[in-house]
Amino acid sequence: MLQINHLNKSYATEHGLVHAVGDVSFGVARGEFLAIVGSSGAGKTTLLRMLAGLLAPSAGQIVFDGQPVTAPPRAFAVVFQDYARSLFPWFSVQRNVELPLVNLIADRGERLARVEQMLGRVGLADHSRKRPAQLSGGQQQRVAIARALACQPEVLIMDEPFASVDAQTRNELEDLMLSIKQEAGTTVLFVTHDVDEAVYLGDRVLVLSRSPSTVAREVIVDLPAGRDQITTKALPAFAAARAAVLSSIVEQAAVPA
Ligand SMILES: Nc1ncnc2c1ncn2[C@@H]1O[C@H](COP(=O)(O)OP(=O)(O)OP(=O)(O)O)[C@@H](O)[C@H]1O
């Protein structure tokens, strides 16, 4: 469904070129949950912004359903780490989720029904009249997820979306992502620093090398469906996938810059 071919990105700065992404190629199947990990500065955000059509590559191509991606496709939605800046503070939760639908669904009643459905899916049905600041960080990120899902994207692109919430909230949001994947069959590209999170959520984990990045390793996560925080993380297959990802990250860190 999504094919990434020899993607490369260099930034022109006053100190010369910064080679962020070297040569990255991979494919993503429909409905797959692909986690992407790599050390700080490996080019993860740069890669995701290119995948989302928000940043032009220096070389290479992203092909979605046979078409080159040159601008943000309507079928893609993006969730960033910084929920506080991604929501409009002066609008209600309901209005924040409704906004991207304004040009898609003309009938307001139909639009609000979709908003309520999405808020229900992320567990915020009773909070639609509140403003973002009246919610916890985890709840605000749920609003951002509801807003991204409102357009029924085929591909959800997430850049360290749970890095700013506490551990318990993070577990809840991870489980929310598993249920969304299960219910909606959404394809997810998910960047995280957290190896456990990558393995717990991913069908496959890509480890990026240090920048200029390449795909250093690909780990298939062979865990049974119906994952849960306690049982799944106690499985030998979880420990094996975690060790494979971690050792690859450690190897990359040892490569001289
Ligand atoms: N707009 C920019 N202009 C110049 N250099 C940039 C720009 N954005 C990123 N870089 C550089 O590109 C490299 C990759 O950055 P990027 O933010 O993509 O990495 P990352 O893996 O997401 O990092 P982190 O995990 O710390 O968020 C870094 O060396 C960074 O300094």
mmCIF file of C-alpha atoms and ligand atoms in Angstrom:
data_model
loop_
_atom_site.group_PDB
_atom_site.id
_atom_site.type_symbol
_atom_site.label_atom_id
_atom_site.label_comp_id
_atom_site.label_asym_id
_atom_site.label_seq_id
_atom_site.Cartn_x
_atom_site.Cartn_y
_atom_site.Cartn_z
ATOM 1 C CA MET A 1 0.000 0.000 0.000
ATOM 2 C CA LEU A 2 2.859 2.327 0.902
ATOM 3 C CA GLN A 3 6.305 2.016 -0.636
ATOM 4 C CA ILE A 4 9.264 4.128 0.409
ATOM 5 C CA ASN A 5 12.082 4.100 -2.143
ATOM 6 C CA HIS A 6 15.596 5.356 -1.399
ATOM 7 C CA LEU A 7 14.462 8.352 0.611
ATOM 8 C CA ASN A 8 17.152 10.913 1.340
ATOM 9 C CA LYS A 9 16.990 14.290 3.043
ATOM 10 C CA SER A 10 19.680 16.905 3.583
ATOM 11 C CA TYR A 11 18.980 20.272 5.189
ATOM 12 C CA ALA A 12 20.823 23.324 3.876
ATOM 13 C CA THR A 13 22.026 25.347 6.875
ATOM 14 C CA GLU A 14 24.390 28.287 7.280
ATOM 15 C CA HIS A 15 27.054 25.777 8.356
ATOM 16 C CA GLY A 16 26.588 23.602 5.272
ATOM 17 C CA LEU A 17 24.463 20.554 4.512
ATOM 18 C CA VAL A 18 23.086 18.423 7.364
ATOM 19 C CA HIS A 19 22.544 14.869 6.098
ATOM 20 C CA ALA A 20 19.565 13.701 8.141
ATOM 21 C CA VAL A 21 18.184 10.726 6.195
ATOM 22 C CA GLY A 22 20.677 8.778 4.076
ATOM 23 C CA ASP A 23 18.939 6.042 2.112
ATOM 24 C CA VAL A 24 15.737 4.591 3.553
ATOM 25 C CA SER A 25 13.558 2.047 1.751
ATOM 26 C CA PHE A 26 10.717 -0.100 3.101
ATOM 27 C CA GLY A 27 7.147 -1.114 2.360
ATOM 28 C CA VAL A 28 4.054 -0.986 4.572
ATOM 29 C CA ALA A 29 1.116 -3.347 4.161
ATOM 30 C CA ARG A 30 -2.503 -2.216 4.564
ATOM 31 C CA GLY A 31 -3.546 -2.517 8.207
ATOM 32 C CA GLU A 32 0.017 -2.951 9.430
ATOM 33 C CA PHE A 33 1.307 -1.262 12.600
ATOM 34 C CA LEU A 34 4.891 -0.256 11.838
ATOM 35 C CA ALA A 35 6.961 1.080 14.725
ATOM 36 C CA ILE A 36 10.097 3.082 13.924
ATOM 37 C CA VAL A 37 12.852 3.497 16.512
ATOM 38 C CA GLY A 38 16.308 5.009 16.451
ATOM 39 C CA SER A 39 18.560 7.078 18.647
ATOM 40 C CA SER A 40 18.070 10.805 19.143
ATOM 41 C CA GLY A 41 18.914 12.686 15.951
ATOM 42 C CA ALA A 42 18.621 9.549 13.778
ATOM 43 C CA GLY A 43 16.207 11.375 11.483
ATOM 44 C CA LYS A 44 12.915 9.839 12.674
ATOM 45 C CA THR A 45 10.939 13.084 12.633
ATOM 46 C CA THR A 46 12.447 14.050 9.291
ATOM 47 C CA LEU A 47 11.426 10.684 7.866
ATOM 48 C CA LEU A 48 7.847 10.931 9.219
ATOM 49 C CA ARG A 49 7.401 14.459 7.909
ATOM 50 C CA MET A 50 8.437 13.254 4.456
ATOM 51 C CA LEU A 51 6.089 10.257 4.705
ATOM 52 C CA ALA A 52 3.238 12.601 5.640
ATOM 53 C CA GLY A 53 3.903 14.764 2.586
ATOM 54 C CA LEU A 54 4.856 17.711 4.841
ATOM 55 C CA LEU A 55 8.523 17.850 3.795
ATOM 56 C CA ALA A 56 9.979 17.320 0.327
ATOM 57 C CA PRO A 57 12.734 14.664 0.145
ATOM 58 C CA SER A 58 16.090 15.587 -1.401
ATOM 59 C CA ALA A 59 15.915 12.303 -3.310
ATOM 60 C CA GLY A 60 13.762 9.192 -3.431
ATOM 61 C CA GLN A 61 10.047 8.649 -3.554
ATOM 62 C CA ILE A 62 7.015 7.747 -1.437
ATOM 63 C CA VAL A 63 4.333 5.858 -3.334
ATOM 64 C CA PHE A 64 0.848 5.437 -1.842
ATOM 65 C CA ASP A 65 -1.541 3.113 -3.667
ATOM 66 C CA GLY A 66 0.511 3.556 -6.846
ATOM 67 C CA GLN A 67 0.635 7.382 -6.658
ATOM 68 C CA PRO A 68 3.717 9.431 -5.692
ATOM 69 C CA VAL A 69 3.153 11.468 -2.517
ATOM 70 C CA THR A 70 4.059 15.130 -3.140
ATOM 71 C CA ALA A 71 1.635 16.814 -0.704
ATOM 72 C CA PRO A 72 -0.255 15.584 2.396
ATOM 73 C CA PRO A 73 -2.708 12.977 1.041
ATOM 74 C CA ARG A 74 -6.312 13.223 2.231
ATOM 75 C CA ALA A 75 -6.100 9.607 3.380
ATOM 76 C CA PHE A 76 -3.304 10.435 5.882
ATOM 77 C CA ALA A 77 -3.609 11.935 9.369
ATOM 78 C CA VAL A 78 -0.796 12.966 11.692
ATOM 79 C CA VAL A 79 -0.548 13.071 15.509
ATOM 80 C CA PHE A 80 2.450 14.850 17.037
ATOM 81 C CA GLN A 81 3.963 14.599 20.505
ATOM 82 C CA ASP A 82 2.991 18.106 21.508
ATOM 83 C CA TYR A 83 -0.771 17.865 22.084
ATOM 84 C CA ALA A 84 -0.797 21.233 23.896
ATOM 85 C CA ARG A 85 0.182 23.014 20.700
ATOM 86 C CA SER A 86 -1.794 20.850 18.303
ATOM 87 C CA LEU A 87 -5.228 21.694 19.792
ATOM 88 C CA PHE A 88 -6.907 25.100 19.573
ATOM 89 C CA PRO A 89 -7.190 26.214 23.235
ATOM 90 C CA TRP A 90 -10.109 28.601 22.630
ATOM 91 C CA PHE A 91 -12.323 25.939 21.026
ATOM 92 C CA SER A 92 -14.227 23.203 22.838
ATOM 93 C CA VAL A 93 -13.122 19.580 22.534
ATOM 94 C CA GLN A 94 -16.084 19.009 20.218
ATOM 95 C CA ARG A 95 -15.131 21.926 17.952
ATOM 96 C CA ASN A 96 -11.486 20.808 17.823
ATOM 97 C CA VAL A 97 -12.529 17.388 16.536
ATOM 98 C CA GLU A 98 -15.129 18.889 14.199
ATOM 99 C CA LEU A 99 -12.750 21.291 12.432
ATOM 100 C CA PRO A 100 -11.109 18.900 9.931
ATOM 101 C CA LEU A 101 -14.578 17.625 8.999
ATOM 102 C CA VAL A 102 -15.972 21.012 7.985
ATOM 103 C CA ASN A 103 -14.928 20.601 4.348
ATOM 104 C CA LEU A 104 -15.731 16.877 4.271
ATOM 105 C CA ILE A 105 -19.244 16.614 5.718
ATOM 106 C CA ALA A 106 -21.587 19.442 4.767
ATOM 107 C CA ASP A 107 -24.451 18.514 7.118
ATOM 108 C CA ARG A 108 -23.687 19.773 10.660
ATOM 109 C CA GLY A 109 -25.826 17.118 12.351
ATOM 110 C CA GLU A 110 -24.000 14.371 10.514
ATOM 111 C CA ARG A 111 -20.695 16.032 11.331
ATOM 112 C CA LEU A 112 -21.447 16.231 15.049
ATOM 113 C CA ALA A 113 -22.595 12.621 15.066
ATOM 114 C CA ARG A 114 -19.157 11.654 13.695
ATOM 115 C CA VAL A 115 -17.480 13.829 16.359
ATOM 116 C CA GLU A 116 -19.453 12.148 19.146
ATOM 117 C CA GLN A 117 -18.623 8.721 17.723
ATOM 118 C CA MET A 118 -14.896 9.567 17.694
ATOM 119 C CA LEU A 119 -14.958 11.044 21.205
ATOM 120 C CA GLY A 120 -16.732 7.889 22.360
ATOM 121 C CA ARG A 121 -14.072 5.734 20.743
ATOM 122 C CA VAL A 122 -11.287 7.498 22.676
ATOM 123 C CA GLY A 123 -13.293 7.471 25.930
ATOM 124 C CA LEU A 124 -14.142 11.177 26.076
ATOM 125 C CA ALA A 125 -17.857 11.160 25.313
ATOM 126 C CA ASP A 126 -18.604 13.209 28.454
ATOM 127 C CA HIS A 127 -16.006 15.896 27.802
ATOM 128 C CA SER A 128 -17.098 17.409 24.507
ATOM 129 C CA ARG A 129 -18.078 20.818 25.955
ATOM 130 C CA LYS A 130 -14.793 21.344 27.811
ATOM 131 C CA ARG A 131 -11.815 23.289 26.542
ATOM 132 C CA PRO A 132 -8.468 21.457 26.139
ATOM 133 C CA ALA A 133 -6.942 23.156 29.214
ATOM 134 C CA GLN A 134 -9.665 21.587 31.392
ATOM 135 C CA LEU A 135 -8.383 18.108 30.457
ATOM 136 C CA SER A 136 -5.313 16.140 31.567
ATOM 137 C CA GLY A 137 -2.391 15.696 29.166
ATOM 138 C CA GLY A 138 -3.466 12.164 28.330
ATOM 139 C CA GLN A 139 -7.030 13.315 27.666
ATOM 140 C CA GLN A 140 -5.758 16.095 25.402
ATOM 141 C CA GLN A 141 -3.770 13.558 23.415
ATOM 142 C CA ARG A 142 -6.967 11.481 23.143
ATOM 143 C CA VAL A 143 -8.662 14.547 21.624
ATOM 144 C CA ALA A 144 -5.813 14.833 19.110
ATOM 145 C CA ILE A 145 -6.246 11.140 18.262
ATOM 146 C CA ALA A 146 -10.033 11.550 17.906
ATOM 147 C CA ARG A 147 -9.453 14.500 15.594
ATOM 148 C CA ALA A 148 -7.009 12.495 13.481
ATOM 149 C CA LEU A 149 -9.450 9.568 13.298
ATOM 150 C CA ALA A 150 -12.460 11.766 12.498
ATOM 151 C CA CYS A 151 -11.513 11.903 8.813
ATOM 152 C CA GLN A 152 -11.310 8.090 8.786
ATOM 153 C CA PRO A 153 -7.714 8.071 7.542
ATOM 154 C CA GLU A 154 -6.263 5.015 5.892
ATOM 155 C CA VAL A 155 -2.840 5.878 7.294
ATOM 156 C CA LEU A 156 -2.192 7.336 10.740
ATOM 157 C CA ILE A 157 1.255 8.820 11.237
ATOM 158 C CA MET A 158 2.333 9.370 14.847
ATOM 159 C CA ASP A 159 5.534 11.056 16.032
ATOM 160 C CA GLU A 160 6.333 10.076 19.636
ATOM 161 C CA PRO A 161 2.696 10.730 20.564
ATOM 162 C CA PHE A 162 2.919 9.462 24.150
ATOM 163 C CA ALA A 163 6.325 10.845 25.120
ATOM 164 C CA SER A 164 4.846 13.626 27.269
ATOM 165 C CA VAL A 165 2.426 11.631 29.443
ATOM 166 C CA ASP A 166 2.949 9.605 32.618
ATOM 167 C CA ALA A 167 3.541 5.837 32.516
ATOM 168 C CA GLN A 168 0.007 4.749 33.446
ATOM 169 C CA THR A 169 -1.598 7.104 30.897
ATOM 170 C CA ARG A 170 0.897 5.897 28.330
ATOM 171 C CA ASN A 171 -0.197 2.284 28.883
ATOM 172 C CA GLU A 172 -3.843 3.323 28.441
ATOM 173 C CA LEU A 173 -3.078 5.223 25.238
ATOM 174 C CA GLU A 174 -1.085 2.272 23.889
ATOM 175 C CA ASP A 175 -4.081 0.025 24.490
ATOM 176 C CA LEU A 176 -6.317 2.590 22.818
ATOM 177 C CA MET A 177 -4.090 2.343 19.728
ATOM 178 C CA LEU A 178 -4.369 -1.456 19.718
ATOM 179 C CA SER A 179 -8.165 -1.247 19.853
ATOM 180 C CA ILE A 180 -8.266 1.360 17.068
ATOM 181 C CA LYS A 181 -6.113 -0.858 14.900
ATOM 182 C CA GLN A 182 -8.354 -3.802 15.659
ATOM 183 C CA GLU A 183 -11.653 -1.959 15.057
ATOM 184 C CA ALA A 184 -10.780 0.341 12.146
ATOM 185 C CA GLY A 185 -7.945 -1.587 10.491
ATOM 186 C CA THR A 186 -6.007 1.671 10.207
ATOM 187 C CA THR A 187 -2.421 1.444 8.954
ATOM 188 C CA VAL A 188 -0.173 3.088 11.551
ATOM 189 C CA LEU A 189 3.367 4.457 11.260
ATOM 190 C CA PHE A 190 4.522 5.136 14.792
ATOM 191 C CA VAL A 191 7.813 6.709 15.846
ATOM 192 C CA THR A 192 8.894 6.137 19.440
ATOM 193 C CA HIS A 193 12.023 6.238 21.599
ATOM 194 C CA ASP A 194 10.615 3.465 23.726
ATOM 195 C CA VAL A 195 11.632 -0.061 22.710
ATOM 196 C CA ASP A 196 8.950 -1.756 24.869
ATOM 197 C CA GLU A 197 6.283 0.440 23.320
ATOM 198 C CA ALA A 198 7.535 -0.325 19.794
ATOM 199 C CA VAL A 199 7.419 -4.077 20.413
ATOM 200 C CA TYR A 200 4.121 -4.016 22.316
ATOM 201 C CA LEU A 201 2.337 -2.096 19.544
ATOM 202 C CA GLY A 202 4.185 -3.056 16.391
ATOM 203 C CA ASP A 203 3.640 -5.838 13.896
ATOM 204 C CA ARG A 204 7.138 -4.909 12.791
ATOM 205 C CA VAL A 205 9.834 -2.625 14.183
ATOM 206 C CA LEU A 206 12.286 -0.725 11.978
ATOM 207 C CA VAL A 207 15.513 0.313 13.670
ATOM 208 C CA LEU A 208 17.133 3.313 12.013
ATOM 209 C CA SER A 209 20.893 3.757 11.996
ATOM 210 C CA ARG A 210 22.408 6.996 13.190
ATOM 211 C CA SER A 211 22.037 9.829 10.717
ATOM 212 C CA PRO A 212 22.336 9.946 7.778
ATOM 213 C CA SER A 213 19.928 7.123 8.499
ATOM 214 C CA THR A 214 19.338 3.821 6.776
ATOM 215 C CA VAL A 215 17.209 0.895 7.961
ATOM 216 C CA ALA A 216 19.671 -0.909 10.241
ATOM 217 C CA ARG A 217 17.351 -3.763 11.139
ATOM 218 C CA GLU A 218 13.805 -4.963 10.752
ATOM 219 C CA VAL A 219 12.281 -7.060 13.546
ATOM 220 C CA ILE A 220 9.034 -8.933 12.929
ATOM 221 C CA VAL A 221 6.993 -9.022 16.152
ATOM 222 C CA ASP A 222 5.338 -12.387 16.360
ATOM 223 C CA LEU A 223 2.964 -11.910 19.287
ATOM 224 C CA PRO A 224 -0.581 -13.249 19.532
ATOM 225 C CA ALA A 225 -3.490 -10.867 18.927
ATOM 226 C CA GLY A 226 -5.388 -9.554 21.932
ATOM 227 C CA ARG A 227 -2.195 -8.094 23.417
ATOM 228 C CA ASP A 228 -2.315 -6.797 26.958
ATOM 229 C CA GLN A 229 0.185 -4.966 29.118
ATOM 230 C CA ILE A 230 0.780 -7.754 31.634
ATOM 231 C CA THR A 231 0.504 -11.081 29.797
ATOM 232 C CA THR A 232 2.001 -10.036 26.468
ATOM 233 C CA LYS A 233 5.027 -8.375 28.056
ATOM 234 C CA ALA A 234 5.719 -11.577 30.041
ATOM 235 C CA LEU A 235 5.921 -13.738 26.904
ATOM 236 C CA PRO A 236 9.294 -15.108 25.738
ATOM 237 C CA ALA A 237 8.483 -13.834 22.211
ATOM 238 C CA PHE A 238 8.139 -10.306 23.642
ATOM 239 C CA ALA A 239 11.512 -10.568 25.398
ATOM 240 C CA ALA A 240 13.143 -11.936 22.221
ATOM 241 C CA ALA A 241 11.810 -9.121 20.000
ATOM 242 C CA ARG A 242 12.739 -6.536 22.630
ATOM 243 C CA ALA A 243 16.297 -7.924 22.849
ATOM 244 C CA ALA A 244 16.643 -7.904 19.048
ATOM 245 C CA VAL A 245 15.562 -4.249 18.781
ATOM 246 C CA LEU A 246 17.609 -3.149 21.779
ATOM 247 C CA SER A 247 20.799 -4.868 20.642
ATOM 248 C CA SER A 248 20.469 -3.254 17.233
ATOM 249 C CA ILE A 249 20.095 0.196 18.834
ATOM 250 C CA VAL A 250 23.125 -0.453 21.034
ATOM 251 C CA GLU A 251 25.137 -1.596 17.976
ATOM 252 C CA GLN A 252 24.184 1.600 16.164
ATOM 253 C CA ALA A 253 25.236 3.720 19.127
ATOM 254 C CA ALA A 254 28.660 2.035 19.030
ATOM 255 C CA VAL A 255 29.233 2.892 15.343
ATOM 256 C CA PRO A 256 31.679 5.835 15.188
ATOM 257 C CA ALA A 257 29.974 9.063 14.018
HETATM 258 N N1 LIG B 1 14.973 22.091 9.915
HETATM 259 C C1 LIG B 1 16.190 21.586 10.102
HETATM 260 N N2 LIG B 1 17.282 22.249 9.665
HETATM 261 C C2 LIG B 1 18.521 21.735 9.819
HETATM 262 N N3 LIG B 1 18.788 20.533 10.393
HETATM 263 C C3 LIG B 1 17.748 19.830 10.849
HETATM 264 C C4 LIG B 1 16.394 20.313 10.739
HETATM 265 N N4 LIG B 1 15.561 19.385 11.288
HETATM 266 C C5 LIG B 1 16.349 18.378 11.727
HETATM 267 N N5 LIG B 1 17.656 18.643 11.467
HETATM 268 C C6 LIG B 1 18.807 17.769 11.759
HETATM 269 O O1 LIG B 1 18.573 16.518 11.125
HETATM 270 C C7 LIG B 1 18.976 15.437 11.962
HETATM 271 C C8 LIG B 1 17.780 14.524 12.241
HETATM 272 O O2 LIG B 1 16.803 15.241 13.005
HETATM 273 P P1 LIG B 1 15.383 14.616 13.399
HETATM 274 O O3 LIG B 1 14.675 15.632 14.230
HETATM 275 O O4 LIG B 1 14.722 14.133 12.184
HETATM 276 O O5 LIG B 1 15.851 13.377 14.289
HETATM 277 P P2 LIG B 1 15.016 12.512 15.350
HETATM 278 O O6 LIG B 1 15.485 11.111 15.175
HETATM 279 O O7 LIG B 1 13.569 12.773 15.189
HETATM 280 O O8 LIG B 1 15.537 13.124 16.720
HETATM 281 P P3 LIG B 1 14.843 13.058 18.188
HETATM 282 O O9 LIG B 1 14.656 11.614 18.513
HETATM 283 O O10 LIG B 1 15.861 13.718 19.069
HETATM 284 O O11 LIG B 1 13.565 13.830 18.091
HETATM 285 C C9 LIG B 1 19.558 16.085 13.225
HETATM 286 O O12 LIG B 1 20.955 16.192 13.040
HETATM 287 C C10 LIG B 1 18.933 17.457 13.248
HETATM 288 O O13 LIG B 1 19.757 18.382 13.908
#
